Short mmCIF file of N, CA and C in Angstrom, two decimals:
data_model
loop_
_atom_site.label_atom_id
_atom_site.label_comp_id
_atom_site.label_asym_id
_atom_site.label_seq_id
_atom_site.Cartn_x
_atom_site.Cartn_y
_atom_site.Cartn_z
N GLY A 1 0.46 -1.49 0.48
CA GLY A 1 -0.34 -0.12 -0.19
C GLY A 1 0.73 1.23 0.33
N SER A 2 0.22 1.91 -0.40
CA SER A 2 0.93 3.61 -0.29
C SER A 2 0.21 4.54 -0.19
N ASN A 3 0.19 6.18 0.36
CA ASN A 3 -0.72 7.28 1.07
C ASN A 3 -1.04 7.21 -0.05
N GLN A 4 -2.65 7.56 0.54
CA GLN A 4 -3.62 8.42 -0.79
C GLN A 4 -4.29 9.48 -0.09
N THR A 5 -5.21 10.02 -1.14
CA THR A 5 -6.11 10.98 -0.25
C THR A 5 -7.79 10.35 0.01
N VAL A 6 -7.44 10.47 1.09
CA VAL A 6 -8.82 10.70 1.21
C VAL A 6 -10.05 11.48 1.86
N GLY A 7 -11.42 11.20 1.94
CA GLY A 7 -12.20 12.44 2.36
C GLY A 7 -13.62 11.89 3.03
N ARG A 8 -13.22 10.10 1.86
CA ARG A 8 -15.24 9.88 2.95
C ARG A 8 -14.81 8.30 3.12
N VAL A 9 -15.82 8.03 3.62
CA VAL A 9 -15.75 6.81 4.43
C VAL A 9 -17.47 6.84 4.41
N LYS A 10 -17.63 4.79 3.59
CA LYS A 10 -19.29 4.33 3.72
C LYS A 10 -19.04 3.67 4.98
N LEU A 11 -19.76 2.98 5.97
CA LEU A 11 -20.17 2.48 6.43
C LEU A 11 -21.64 1.10 6.40
N ASN A 12 -21.50 0.58 6.44
CA ASN A 12 -22.44 -0.50 6.37
C ASN A 12 -22.22 -1.23 7.24
N TRP A 13 -23.55 -0.83 7.59
CA TRP A 13 -23.91 -1.65 9.37
C TRP A 13 -24.62 -2.54 9.29
N GLU A 14 -24.16 -4.22 10.51
CA GLU A 14 -25.07 -5.35 10.63
C GLU A 14 -25.78 -4.44 11.38
N TYR A 15 -26.63 -5.32 12.20
CA TYR A 15 -27.28 -5.33 13.33
C TYR A 15 -26.43 -4.95 14.78
N ALA A 16 -24.93 -5.68 14.94
CA ALA A 16 -24.76 -4.93 16.44
C ALA A 16 -23.80 -4.04 15.40
N TYR A 17 -24.77 -2.80 15.59
CA TYR A 17 -23.88 -1.72 15.62
C TYR A 17 -23.54 -0.33 16.37
N ALA A 18 -22.32 0.29 15.99
CA ALA A 18 -21.38 1.27 16.69
C ALA A 18 -22.74 2.38 17.30
N ARG A 19 -23.43 3.16 18.44
CA ARG A 19 -23.75 4.46 18.73
C ARG A 19 -23.12 5.82 18.21
N SER A 20 -21.77 5.06 18.82
CA SER A 20 -21.36 6.64 19.21
C SER A 20 -19.43 5.90 18.01
N TYR A 21 -18.81 6.61 17.56
CA TYR A 21 -17.80 6.40 16.84
C TYR A 21 -16.91 6.80 16.56
N GLN A 22 -15.29 7.08 16.28
CA GLN A 22 -14.30 7.53 15.14
C GLN A 22 -14.48 7.25 14.12
N ILE A 23 -13.54 8.35 12.96
CA ILE A 23 -12.66 7.19 11.87
C ILE A 23 -11.45 7.99 12.94
N GLN A 24 -10.49 7.49 12.39
CA GLN A 24 -9.51 8.37 11.89
C GLN A 24 -8.38 7.34 10.96
N VAL A 25 -7.05 8.37 10.68
CA VAL A 25 -6.25 8.11 10.10
C VAL A 25 -4.73 8.30 10.29
N SER A 26 -4.00 7.88 9.16
CA SER A 26 -2.51 7.31 9.25
C SER A 26 -1.38 6.76 8.47
N THR A 27 -0.56 7.88 7.86
CA THR A 27 0.21 7.45 7.39
C THR A 27 0.76 6.56 8.01
N ASP A 28 1.89 6.29 9.14
CA ASP A 28 2.22 5.08 9.08
C ASP A 28 2.14 4.67 10.58
N GLY A 29 0.81 4.08 10.34
CA GLY A 29 0.20 2.73 11.57
C GLY A 29 0.17 3.60 13.10
N SER A 30 1.09 3.73 13.45
CA SER A 30 1.50 3.94 15.16
C SER A 30 0.62 5.84 15.76
N THR A 31 0.65 6.85 14.39
CA THR A 31 -0.08 8.30 15.20
C THR A 31 -0.86 8.12 14.40
N TRP A 32 -2.25 8.32 14.87
CA TRP A 32 -4.24 8.26 14.59
C TRP A 32 -3.93 9.49 14.77
N THR A 33 -4.86 10.61 13.63
CA THR A 33 -5.49 11.79 13.35
C THR A 33 -7.43 11.01 12.98
N THR A 34 -8.26 11.89 14.53
CA THR A 34 -9.16 11.84 13.68
C THR A 34 -10.41 12.89 12.84
N VAL A 35 -10.45 12.25 12.09
CA VAL A 35 -11.41 13.24 10.64
C VAL A 35 -12.73 13.31 10.70
N ALA A 36 -13.05 12.26 12.00
CA ALA A 36 -14.56 12.22 11.63
C ALA A 36 -14.87 11.53 12.97
N GLU A 37 -16.22 11.46 13.51
CA GLU A 37 -17.36 11.05 13.99
C GLU A 37 -18.70 11.35 14.38
N GLU A 38 -19.52 10.50 14.77
CA GLU A 38 -20.69 10.03 15.29
C GLU A 38 -21.21 9.62 16.56
N TRP A 39 -22.27 10.92 17.36
CA TRP A 39 -22.23 10.41 18.42
C TRP A 39 -23.60 9.78 18.43
N ASN A 40 -24.19 9.95 17.49
CA ASN A 40 -25.93 9.56 17.73
C ASN A 40 -26.16 8.84 16.78
N GLY A 41 -25.22 7.45 16.25
CA GLY A 41 -25.71 6.34 15.07
C GLY A 41 -26.95 5.66 15.18
N ASP A 42 -27.70 5.30 13.74
CA ASP A 42 -29.12 4.97 14.03
C ASP A 42 -28.61 3.12 13.72
N GLY A 43 -27.33 2.65 12.76
CA GLY A 43 -27.09 1.46 12.04
C GLY A 43 -27.31 2.08 10.79
N GLY A 44 -27.52 1.29 10.12
CA GLY A 44 -27.56 1.03 8.72
C GLY A 44 -26.48 1.45 7.37
N ILE A 45 -26.66 2.53 6.59
CA ILE A 45 -25.35 3.20 6.17
C ILE A 45 -25.22 4.42 7.15
N ASP A 46 -23.96 4.23 6.92
CA ASP A 46 -23.73 5.67 7.60
C ASP A 46 -22.34 6.39 6.51
N GLU A 47 -22.62 6.99 6.11
CA GLU A 47 -21.90 7.70 5.45
C GLU A 47 -21.14 9.62 5.36
N LEU A 48 -20.12 9.78 6.35
CA LEU A 48 -19.11 10.56 7.01
C LEU A 48 -18.43 10.92 5.56
N THR A 49 -18.68 12.75 5.65
CA THR A 49 -17.59 13.24 5.00
C THR A 49 -16.38 14.27 5.29
N PHE A 50 -14.92 14.57 5.09
CA PHE A 50 -14.56 14.88 6.03
C PHE A 50 -13.57 15.72 5.06
N SER A 51 -12.56 16.46 5.52
CA SER A 51 -11.26 17.55 4.63
C SER A 51 -10.15 16.19 3.84
N PRO A 52 -10.47 16.25 3.37
CA PRO A 52 -9.16 15.20 2.46
C PRO A 52 -8.32 15.34 3.37
N ARG A 53 -7.50 14.20 4.09
CA ARG A 53 -6.60 14.39 4.36
C ARG A 53 -5.59 12.60 3.81
N THR A 54 -4.63 12.64 3.39
CA THR A 54 -2.97 12.27 3.73
C THR A 54 -3.47 11.54 3.97
N ALA A 55 -3.49 9.95 4.38
CA ALA A 55 -3.50 8.19 4.60
C ALA A 55 -2.98 6.39 3.53
N ARG A 56 -1.61 6.36 4.08
CA ARG A 56 -2.23 5.19 4.04
C ARG A 56 -2.89 4.44 5.04
N TYR A 57 -3.72 4.22 5.92
CA TYR A 57 -4.73 3.60 6.93
C TYR A 57 -5.69 4.55 7.22
N VAL A 58 -7.46 3.54 7.35
CA VAL A 58 -7.58 4.18 7.61
C VAL A 58 -8.66 2.68 8.88
N LYS A 59 -9.17 4.06 10.30
CA LYS A 59 -9.77 2.74 10.92
C LYS A 59 -11.82 2.96 11.16
N ILE A 60 -11.91 2.18 12.10
CA ILE A 60 -13.38 2.78 12.79
C ILE A 60 -12.53 2.09 14.05
N TYR A 61 -12.86 3.64 15.42
CA TYR A 61 -13.04 3.16 16.32
C TYR A 61 -14.29 3.56 17.66
N CYS A 62 -14.78 2.51 17.41
CA CYS A 62 -16.09 2.33 18.02
C CYS A 62 -16.31 3.05 19.72
N ILE A 63 -17.39 3.34 20.44
CA ILE A 63 -16.99 4.29 21.56
C ILE A 63 -18.07 3.56 21.94
N GLN A 64 -18.71 3.87 21.95
CA GLN A 64 -20.81 2.79 22.47
C GLN A 64 -21.14 1.65 21.80
N ARG A 65 -21.63 0.80 22.06
CA ARG A 65 -22.89 0.06 21.14
C ARG A 65 -23.70 0.59 21.27
N ALA A 66 -24.40 -0.08 20.26
CA ALA A 66 -25.76 0.83 20.59
C ALA A 66 -27.25 -1.09 20.36
N THR A 67 -26.52 -1.77 20.52
CA THR A 67 -27.19 -3.88 20.73
C THR A 67 -26.39 -4.20 21.52
N GLN A 68 -26.80 -5.06 22.19
CA GLN A 68 -26.14 -6.03 24.10
C GLN A 68 -24.87 -6.45 23.25
N TYR A 69 -24.97 -6.29 21.27
CA TYR A 69 -23.36 -7.04 20.63
C TYR A 69 -22.65 -6.66 20.21
N GLY A 70 -21.48 -6.77 19.99
CA GLY A 70 -19.89 -5.97 20.13
C GLY A 70 -20.52 -5.35 18.92
N PHE A 71 -19.27 -5.44 18.31
CA PHE A 71 -19.13 -4.10 16.66
C PHE A 71 -19.52 -4.73 15.25
N SER A 72 -20.23 -4.52 14.81
CA SER A 72 -20.77 -5.64 12.93
C SER A 72 -20.72 -4.46 11.81
N LEU A 73 -20.06 -4.88 11.28
CA LEU A 73 -19.73 -4.15 9.40
C LEU A 73 -19.99 -5.44 8.09
N TRP A 74 -21.22 -4.91 7.65
CA TRP A 74 -21.19 -5.61 6.12
C TRP A 74 -19.80 -4.91 5.49
N GLU A 75 -20.26 -3.93 5.47
CA GLU A 75 -19.18 -3.51 4.64
C GLU A 75 -18.04 -2.21 4.92
N PHE A 76 -17.13 -1.42 4.79
CA PHE A 76 -16.20 -0.48 5.29
C PHE A 76 -15.33 -0.09 3.65
N GLU A 77 -16.16 1.33 3.35
CA GLU A 77 -15.82 1.79 1.87
C GLU A 77 -15.02 2.42 1.80
N VAL A 78 -13.62 3.23 2.03
CA VAL A 78 -12.77 4.67 1.53
C VAL A 78 -12.41 5.08 0.18
N PHE A 79 -12.88 6.27 0.35
CA PHE A 79 -13.37 6.92 -0.77
C PHE A 79 -12.26 8.05 -1.05
N ARG A 80 -11.59 9.31 -2.20
CA ARG A 80 -10.55 9.70 -1.95
C ARG A 80 -11.46 11.11 -1.60
N ASN A 81 -13.02 11.40 -1.82
CA ASN A 81 -14.08 12.77 -1.77
C ASN A 81 -15.14 12.03 -1.86
#
């Protein structure tokens, strides 16, 4: 992989979704920067747009569950814009 410009993510949640979470990016896999946050998630499909950043790695940091189960995604897509 290599560094790319990223500016949008699309999350397709299963039943076990996050009520609150952050999208974080990194160029080295060690230092992470939060670029988007959701504090009142309702499952289904979430699209979050943020100021374009250079990143090699993108992760979701789940903070609070919305169900009794853990966290589960059908799909996690990352876009340039």
